[in-house]
mmCIF file with all atom_site columns, C-alpha atoms and ligand atoms in Angstrom:
data_model
loop_
_atom_site.group_PDB
_atom_site.id
_atom_site.type_symbol
_atom_site.label_atom_id
_atom_site.label_alt_id
_atom_site.label_comp_id
_atom_site.label_asym_id
_atom_site.label_entity_id
_atom_site.label_seq_id
_atom_site.pdbx_PDB_ins_code
_atom_site.Cartn_x
_atom_site.Cartn_y
_atom_site.Cartn_z
_atom_site.occupancy
_atom_site.B_iso_or_equiv
_atom_site.pdbx_formal_charge
_atom_site.auth_seq_id
_atom_site.auth_comp_id
_atom_site.auth_asym_id
_atom_site.auth_atom_id
_atom_site.pdbx_PDB_model_num
ATOM   1   C  CA  . MET B 1 1   ? 18.794 76.541 60.569 1.00 81.00 ? 1   MET B CA  1
ATOM   2   C  CA  . SER B 1 2   ? 21.588 75.209 62.587 1.00 92.00 ? 2   SER B CA  1
ATOM   3   C  CA  . HIS B 1 3   ? 23.383 72.829 63.101 1.00 94.00 ? 3   HIS B CA  1
ATOM   4   C  CA  . CYS B 1 4   ? 22.750 72.250 66.211 1.00 97.00 ? 4   CYS B CA  1
ATOM   5   C  CA  . GLN B 1 5   ? 19.200 71.554 65.957 1.00 97.00 ? 5   GLN B CA  1
ATOM   6   C  CA  . SER B 1 6   ? 19.983 68.178 64.022 1.00 97.00 ? 6   SER B CA  1
ATOM   7   C  CA  . CYS B 1 7   ? 22.070 67.372 66.375 1.00 98.00 ? 7   CYS B CA  1
ATOM   8   C  CA  . GLY B 1 8   ? 21.971 67.677 69.854 1.00 98.00 ? 8   GLY B CA  1
ATOM   9   C  CA  . ALA B 1 9   ? 25.502 65.651 70.352 1.00 98.00 ? 9   ALA B CA  1
ATOM   10  C  CA  . CYS B 1 10  ? 27.190 67.344 72.839 1.00 98.00 ? 10  CYS B CA  1
ATOM   11  C  CA  . CYS B 1 11  ? 24.156 67.938 75.163 1.00 98.00 ? 11  CYS B CA  1
ATOM   12  C  CA  . ALA B 1 12  ? 23.870 64.193 76.209 1.00 98.00 ? 12  ALA B CA  1
ATOM   13  C  CA  . THR B 1 13  ? 28.047 63.768 76.139 1.00 98.00 ? 13  THR B CA  1
ATOM   14  C  CA  . PHE B 1 14  ? 29.933 65.527 78.292 1.00 98.00 ? 14  PHE B CA  1
ATOM   15  C  CA  . ARG B 1 15  ? 29.195 67.021 81.514 1.00 98.00 ? 15  ARG B CA  1
ATOM   16  C  CA  . VAL B 1 16  ? 28.200 70.431 81.769 1.00 98.00 ? 16  VAL B CA  1
ATOM   17  C  CA  . SER B 1 17  ? 29.422 71.862 84.952 1.00 97.00 ? 17  SER B CA  1
ATOM   18  C  CA  . PHE B 1 18  ? 29.430 76.022 85.545 1.00 97.00 ? 18  PHE B CA  1
ATOM   19  C  CA  . HIS B 1 19  ? 29.780 77.956 89.198 1.00 96.00 ? 19  HIS B CA  1
ATOM   20  C  CA  . ILE B 1 20  ? 27.286 78.434 90.870 1.00 95.00 ? 20  ILE B CA  1
ATOM   21  C  CA  . GLU B 1 21  ? 26.698 81.698 91.260 1.00 95.00 ? 21  GLU B CA  1
ATOM   22  C  CA  . GLU B 1 22  ? 25.518 81.066 88.135 1.00 97.00 ? 22  GLU B CA  1
ATOM   23  C  CA  . VAL B 1 23  ? 21.918 79.340 89.521 1.00 96.00 ? 23  VAL B CA  1
ATOM   24  C  CA  . ASP B 1 24  ? 19.626 81.317 89.247 1.00 95.00 ? 24  ASP B CA  1
ATOM   25  C  CA  . ASP B 1 25  ? 18.182 81.152 93.376 1.00 90.00 ? 25  ASP B CA  1
ATOM   26  C  CA  . VAL B 1 26  ? 21.836 83.362 93.322 1.00 79.00 ? 26  VAL B CA  1
ATOM   27  C  CA  . SER B 1 27  ? 21.748 87.301 92.698 1.00 76.00 ? 27  SER B CA  1
ATOM   28  C  CA  . GLY B 1 28  ? 22.348 87.656 89.094 1.00 84.00 ? 28  GLY B CA  1
ATOM   29  C  CA  . GLY B 1 29  ? 22.766 83.983 88.069 1.00 95.00 ? 29  GLY B CA  1
ATOM   30  C  CA  . ARG B 1 30  ? 19.537 82.277 85.610 1.00 96.00 ? 30  ARG B CA  1
ATOM   31  C  CA  . VAL B 1 31  ? 20.188 78.815 85.169 1.00 98.00 ? 31  VAL B CA  1
ATOM   32  C  CA  . PRO B 1 32  ? 16.753 77.307 86.197 1.00 97.00 ? 32  PRO B CA  1
ATOM   33  C  CA  . ALA B 1 33  ? 17.953 75.948 89.791 1.00 96.00 ? 33  ALA B CA  1
ATOM   34  C  CA  . GLY B 1 34  ? 15.462 72.832 89.434 1.00 96.00 ? 34  GLY B CA  1
ATOM   35  C  CA  . LEU B 1 35  ? 17.666 72.094 86.718 1.00 98.00 ? 35  LEU B CA  1
ATOM   36  C  CA  . VAL B 1 36  ? 20.445 71.979 88.861 1.00 97.00 ? 36  VAL B CA  1
ATOM   37  C  CA  . GLU B 1 37  ? 23.180 69.478 90.682 1.00 96.00 ? 37  GLU B CA  1
ATOM   38  C  CA  . SER B 1 38  ? 25.660 69.978 92.302 1.00 94.00 ? 38  SER B CA  1
ATOM   39  C  CA  . VAL B 1 39  ? 29.765 68.746 92.380 1.00 94.00 ? 39  VAL B CA  1
ATOM   40  C  CA  . ALA B 1 40  ? 31.683 70.275 94.148 1.00 94.00 ? 40  ALA B CA  1
ATOM   41  C  CA  . GLY B 1 41  ? 32.418 72.892 95.978 1.00 93.00 ? 41  GLY B CA  1
ATOM   42  C  CA  . GLN B 1 42  ? 31.613 75.893 94.196 1.00 94.00 ? 42  GLN B CA  1
ATOM   43  C  CA  . LEU B 1 43  ? 30.567 74.147 91.076 1.00 96.00 ? 43  LEU B CA  1
ATOM   44  C  CA  . ALA B 1 44  ? 27.057 72.391 89.970 1.00 97.00 ? 44  ALA B CA  1
ATOM   45  C  CA  . CYS B 1 45  ? 25.841 71.091 87.073 1.00 98.00 ? 45  CYS B CA  1
ATOM   46  C  CA  . ILE B 1 46  ? 23.262 70.433 85.215 1.00 98.00 ? 46  ILE B CA  1
ATOM   47  C  CA  . ARG B 1 47  ? 20.727 67.477 85.933 1.00 98.00 ? 47  ARG B CA  1
ATOM   48  C  CA  . GLY B 1 48  ? 21.668 64.560 83.714 1.00 98.00 ? 48  GLY B CA  1
ATOM   49  C  CA  . THR B 1 49  ? 25.241 65.271 82.487 1.00 98.00 ? 49  THR B CA  1
ATOM   50  C  CA  . ALA B 1 50  ? 26.958 64.174 85.258 1.00 96.00 ? 50  ALA B CA  1
ATOM   51  C  CA  . THR B 1 51  ? 26.931 60.546 84.547 1.00 94.00 ? 51  THR B CA  1
ATOM   52  C  CA  . ALA B 1 52  ? 27.648 58.193 82.057 1.00 94.00 ? 52  ALA B CA  1
ATOM   53  C  CA  . PRO B 1 53  ? 24.519 57.421 80.407 1.00 96.00 ? 53  PRO B CA  1
ATOM   54  C  CA  . ARG B 1 54  ? 24.337 61.154 79.963 1.00 98.00 ? 54  ARG B CA  1
ATOM   55  C  CA  . ARG B 1 55  ? 21.538 63.155 78.563 1.00 98.00 ? 55  ARG B CA  1
ATOM   56  C  CA  . CYS B 1 56  ? 20.973 67.123 80.117 1.00 98.00 ? 56  CYS B CA  1
ATOM   57  C  CA  . VAL B 1 57  ? 16.990 67.179 81.577 1.00 98.00 ? 57  VAL B CA  1
ATOM   58  C  CA  . ALA B 1 58  ? 17.386 69.948 79.450 1.00 98.00 ? 58  ALA B CA  1
ATOM   59  C  CA  . LEU B 1 59  ? 17.395 68.810 75.927 1.00 98.00 ? 59  LEU B CA  1
ATOM   60  C  CA  . ARG B 1 60  ? 13.898 67.817 73.560 1.00 98.00 ? 60  ARG B CA  1
ATOM   61  C  CA  . GLY B 1 61  ? 13.983 65.881 70.719 1.00 98.00 ? 61  GLY B CA  1
ATOM   62  C  CA  . ARG B 1 62  ? 16.099 63.111 69.158 1.00 98.00 ? 62  ARG B CA  1
ATOM   63  C  CA  . ILE B 1 63  ? 19.660 63.710 68.851 1.00 98.00 ? 63  ILE B CA  1
ATOM   64  C  CA  . GLY B 1 64  ? 20.931 63.692 64.849 1.00 98.00 ? 64  GLY B CA  1
ATOM   65  C  CA  . GLU B 1 65  ? 17.599 65.010 63.912 1.00 98.00 ? 65  GLU B CA  1
ATOM   66  C  CA  . ALA B 1 66  ? 15.035 67.453 65.240 1.00 98.00 ? 66  ALA B CA  1
ATOM   67  C  CA  . VAL B 1 67  ? 16.209 68.901 69.294 1.00 98.00 ? 67  VAL B CA  1
ATOM   68  C  CA  . SER B 1 68  ? 16.147 72.419 71.009 1.00 98.00 ? 68  SER B CA  1
ATOM   69  C  CA  . CYS B 1 69  ? 16.972 72.994 74.605 1.00 98.00 ? 69  CYS B CA  1
ATOM   70  C  CA  . ALA B 1 70  ? 14.210 74.197 77.392 1.00 98.00 ? 70  ALA B CA  1
ATOM   71  C  CA  . ILE B 1 71  ? 16.480 76.126 78.316 1.00 98.00 ? 71  ILE B CA  1
ATOM   72  C  CA  . TYR B 1 72  ? 17.979 78.226 75.599 1.00 97.00 ? 72  TYR B CA  1
ATOM   73  C  CA  . GLU B 1 73  ? 18.044 82.354 76.823 1.00 98.00 ? 73  GLU B CA  1
ATOM   74  C  CA  . PHE B 1 74  ? 19.367 80.166 80.473 1.00 98.00 ? 74  PHE B CA  1
ATOM   75  C  CA  . ARG B 1 75  ? 21.204 78.191 80.091 1.00 98.00 ? 75  ARG B CA  1
ATOM   76  C  CA  . PRO B 1 76  ? 24.428 78.087 81.194 1.00 98.00 ? 76  PRO B CA  1
ATOM   77  C  CA  . ASP B 1 77  ? 28.088 80.035 79.796 1.00 97.00 ? 77  ASP B CA  1
ATOM   78  C  CA  . ALA B 1 78  ? 29.351 76.328 79.064 1.00 97.00 ? 78  ALA B CA  1
ATOM   79  C  CA  . CYS B 1 79  ? 26.857 76.261 76.194 1.00 98.00 ? 79  CYS B CA  1
ATOM   80  C  CA  . ARG B 1 80  ? 26.756 79.246 75.759 1.00 97.00 ? 80  ARG B CA  1
ATOM   81  C  CA  . GLU B 1 81  ? 30.571 79.192 74.581 1.00 97.00 ? 81  GLU B CA  1
ATOM   82  C  CA  . PHE B 1 82  ? 31.001 75.614 73.271 1.00 98.00 ? 82  PHE B CA  1
ATOM   83  C  CA  . ALA B 1 83  ? 32.143 74.769 69.761 1.00 97.00 ? 83  ALA B CA  1
ATOM   84  C  CA  . PRO B 1 84  ? 31.070 78.550 68.790 1.00 95.00 ? 84  PRO B CA  1
ATOM   85  C  CA  . LEU B 1 85  ? 30.640 78.255 64.945 1.00 96.00 ? 85  LEU B CA  1
ATOM   86  C  CA  . ALA B 1 86  ? 29.207 74.453 65.308 1.00 97.00 ? 86  ALA B CA  1
ATOM   87  C  CA  . ALA B 1 87  ? 25.565 76.467 64.203 1.00 93.00 ? 87  ALA B CA  1
ATOM   88  C  CA  . VAL B 1 88  ? 26.862 77.244 60.874 1.00 94.00 ? 88  VAL B CA  1
ATOM   89  C  CA  . GLY B 1 89  ? 28.862 74.229 59.965 1.00 94.00 ? 89  GLY B CA  1
ATOM   90  C  CA  . ARG B 1 90  ? 32.230 74.435 61.901 1.00 96.00 ? 90  ARG B CA  1
ATOM   91  C  CA  . GLY B 1 91  ? 32.856 72.405 64.359 1.00 94.00 ? 91  GLY B CA  1
ATOM   92  C  CA  . ASP B 1 92  ? 36.008 71.890 66.885 1.00 96.00 ? 92  ASP B CA  1
ATOM   93  C  CA  . GLU B 1 93  ? 37.248 68.609 68.295 1.00 96.00 ? 93  GLU B CA  1
ATOM   94  C  CA  . ALA B 1 94  ? 35.012 68.551 71.419 1.00 97.00 ? 94  ALA B CA  1
ATOM   95  C  CA  . CYS B 1 95  ? 32.503 69.090 68.943 1.00 98.00 ? 95  CYS B CA  1
ATOM   96  C  CA  . ASN B 1 96  ? 32.841 66.537 66.891 1.00 97.00 ? 96  ASN B CA  1
ATOM   97  C  CA  . GLU B 1 97  ? 33.885 64.162 69.573 1.00 98.00 ? 97  GLU B CA  1
ATOM   98  C  CA  . ALA B 1 98  ? 30.060 64.633 70.252 1.00 98.00 ? 98  ALA B CA  1
ATOM   99  C  CA  . ARG B 1 99  ? 29.061 63.525 67.342 1.00 98.00 ? 99  ARG B CA  1
ATOM   100 C  CA  . ARG B 1 100 ? 30.834 61.070 67.136 1.00 98.00 ? 100 ARG B CA  1
ATOM   101 C  CA  . ARG B 1 101 ? 30.272 59.434 69.736 1.00 98.00 ? 101 ARG B CA  1
ATOM   102 C  CA  . HIS B 1 102 ? 26.601 60.292 68.512 1.00 98.00 ? 102 HIS B CA  1
ATOM   103 C  CA  . GLN B 1 103 ? 27.396 58.453 65.056 1.00 97.00 ? 103 GLN B CA  1
ATOM   104 C  CA  . LEU B 1 104 ? 27.029 61.378 63.564 1.00 97.00 ? 104 LEU B CA  1
ATOM   105 C  CA  . PRO B 1 105 ? 29.750 62.343 60.648 1.00 97.00 ? 105 PRO B CA  1
ATOM   106 C  CA  . PRO B 1 106 ? 31.437 65.517 61.994 1.00 96.00 ? 106 PRO B CA  1
ATOM   107 C  CA  . LEU B 1 107 ? 31.337 68.904 60.683 1.00 95.00 ? 107 LEU B CA  1
ATOM   108 C  CA  . GLY B 1 108 ? 33.696 70.310 59.077 1.00 84.00 ? 108 GLY B CA  1
ATOM   109 C  CA  . SER B 1 109 ? 37.095 72.166 60.713 1.00 64.00 ? 109 SER B CA  1
ATOM   110 C  CA  . ALA B 1 110 ? 36.398 75.808 62.365 1.00 49.00 ? 110 ALA B CA  1
HETATM 111 S  S1  . SF4 Q 2 .   ? 28.192 72.169 68.822 1.00 59.71 ? 1   SF4 Q S1  1
HETATM 112 FE FE1 . SF4 Q 2 .   ? 28.719 69.629 68.142 1.00 59.71 ? 1   SF4 Q FE1 1
HETATM 113 S  S2  . SF4 Q 2 .   ? 27.969 68.521 69.108 1.00 59.71 ? 1   SF4 Q S2  1
HETATM 114 FE FE2 . SF4 Q 2 .   ? 27.474 70.397 70.119 1.00 59.71 ? 1   SF4 Q FE2 1
HETATM 115 S  S3  . SF4 Q 2 .   ? 24.774 70.824 69.088 1.00 59.71 ? 1   SF4 Q S3  1
HETATM 116 FE FE3 . SF4 Q 2 .   ? 25.836 71.150 67.046 1.00 59.71 ? 1   SF4 Q FE3 1
HETATM 117 S  S4  . SF4 Q 2 .   ? 26.818 70.237 66.230 1.00 59.71 ? 1   SF4 Q S4  1
HETATM 118 FE FE4 . SF4 Q 2 .   ? 26.284 69.474 67.784 1.00 59.71 ? 1   SF4 Q FE4 1
HETATM 119 S  S1  . SF4 Q 2 .   ? 21.363 73.654 78.990 1.00 59.71 ? 2   SF4 Q S1  1
HETATM 120 FE FE1 . SF4 Q 2 .   ? 20.595 73.298 76.963 1.00 59.71 ? 2   SF4 Q FE1 1
HETATM 121 S  S2  . SF4 Q 2 .   ? 22.107 73.587 75.160 1.00 59.71 ? 2   SF4 Q S2  1
HETATM 122 FE FE2 . SF4 Q 2 .   ? 23.027 72.968 77.017 1.00 59.71 ? 2   SF4 Q FE2 1
HETATM 123 S  S3  . SF4 Q 2 .   ? 24.173 70.639 77.555 1.00 59.71 ? 2   SF4 Q S3  1
HETATM 124 FE FE3 . SF4 Q 2 .   ? 20.987 70.957 78.283 1.00 59.71 ? 2   SF4 Q FE3 1
HETATM 125 S  S4  . SF4 Q 2 .   ? 20.050 71.081 76.838 1.00 59.71 ? 2   SF4 Q S4  1
HETATM 126 FE FE4 . SF4 Q 2 .   ? 22.150 71.525 75.247 1.00 59.71 ? 2   SF4 Q FE4 1
#
C-alpha cells in the first residue's frame, strides 16, 4: 500500500491552488467545478484548503490512518506533482513538513 494512503497530511496542510484552466467547466479541464473556489485572477483552489484549519473537501478518511481522494482521477496537477516519491516512502521537505504538522514521523529523504 502507498505510504500516502495511510497519511493524507498534505491534503490538510497547504492551499491546493492551480490555474482555472484545470477546472472542468473550462474546455479541457478536469477538476470538478463544485469543489473549487476562486482565489484571485486566474488562480483557483480546492475548497477547504484556502484558510486554516485546512482540509481538502475531497479528502476521505482519517489523517495518519487511512485516507483516499474522492477525485483521484480528476485531482489538479498540484496534487499529482506533490512529493512524487512519497508513495514509495521517500518524502521531501514539503511532505515531511505536512507530516510534522500532523504529528507524523518524516519519511526517508528523497
Ligand atoms: S505526499 Fe507526504 S504528506 Fe502527502 S499524503 Fe503522501 S506521505 Fe503524506
Ligand atoms: S484533491 Fe485529492 S489529492 Fe488533492 S488535496 Fe484534495 S484529497 Fe488531496
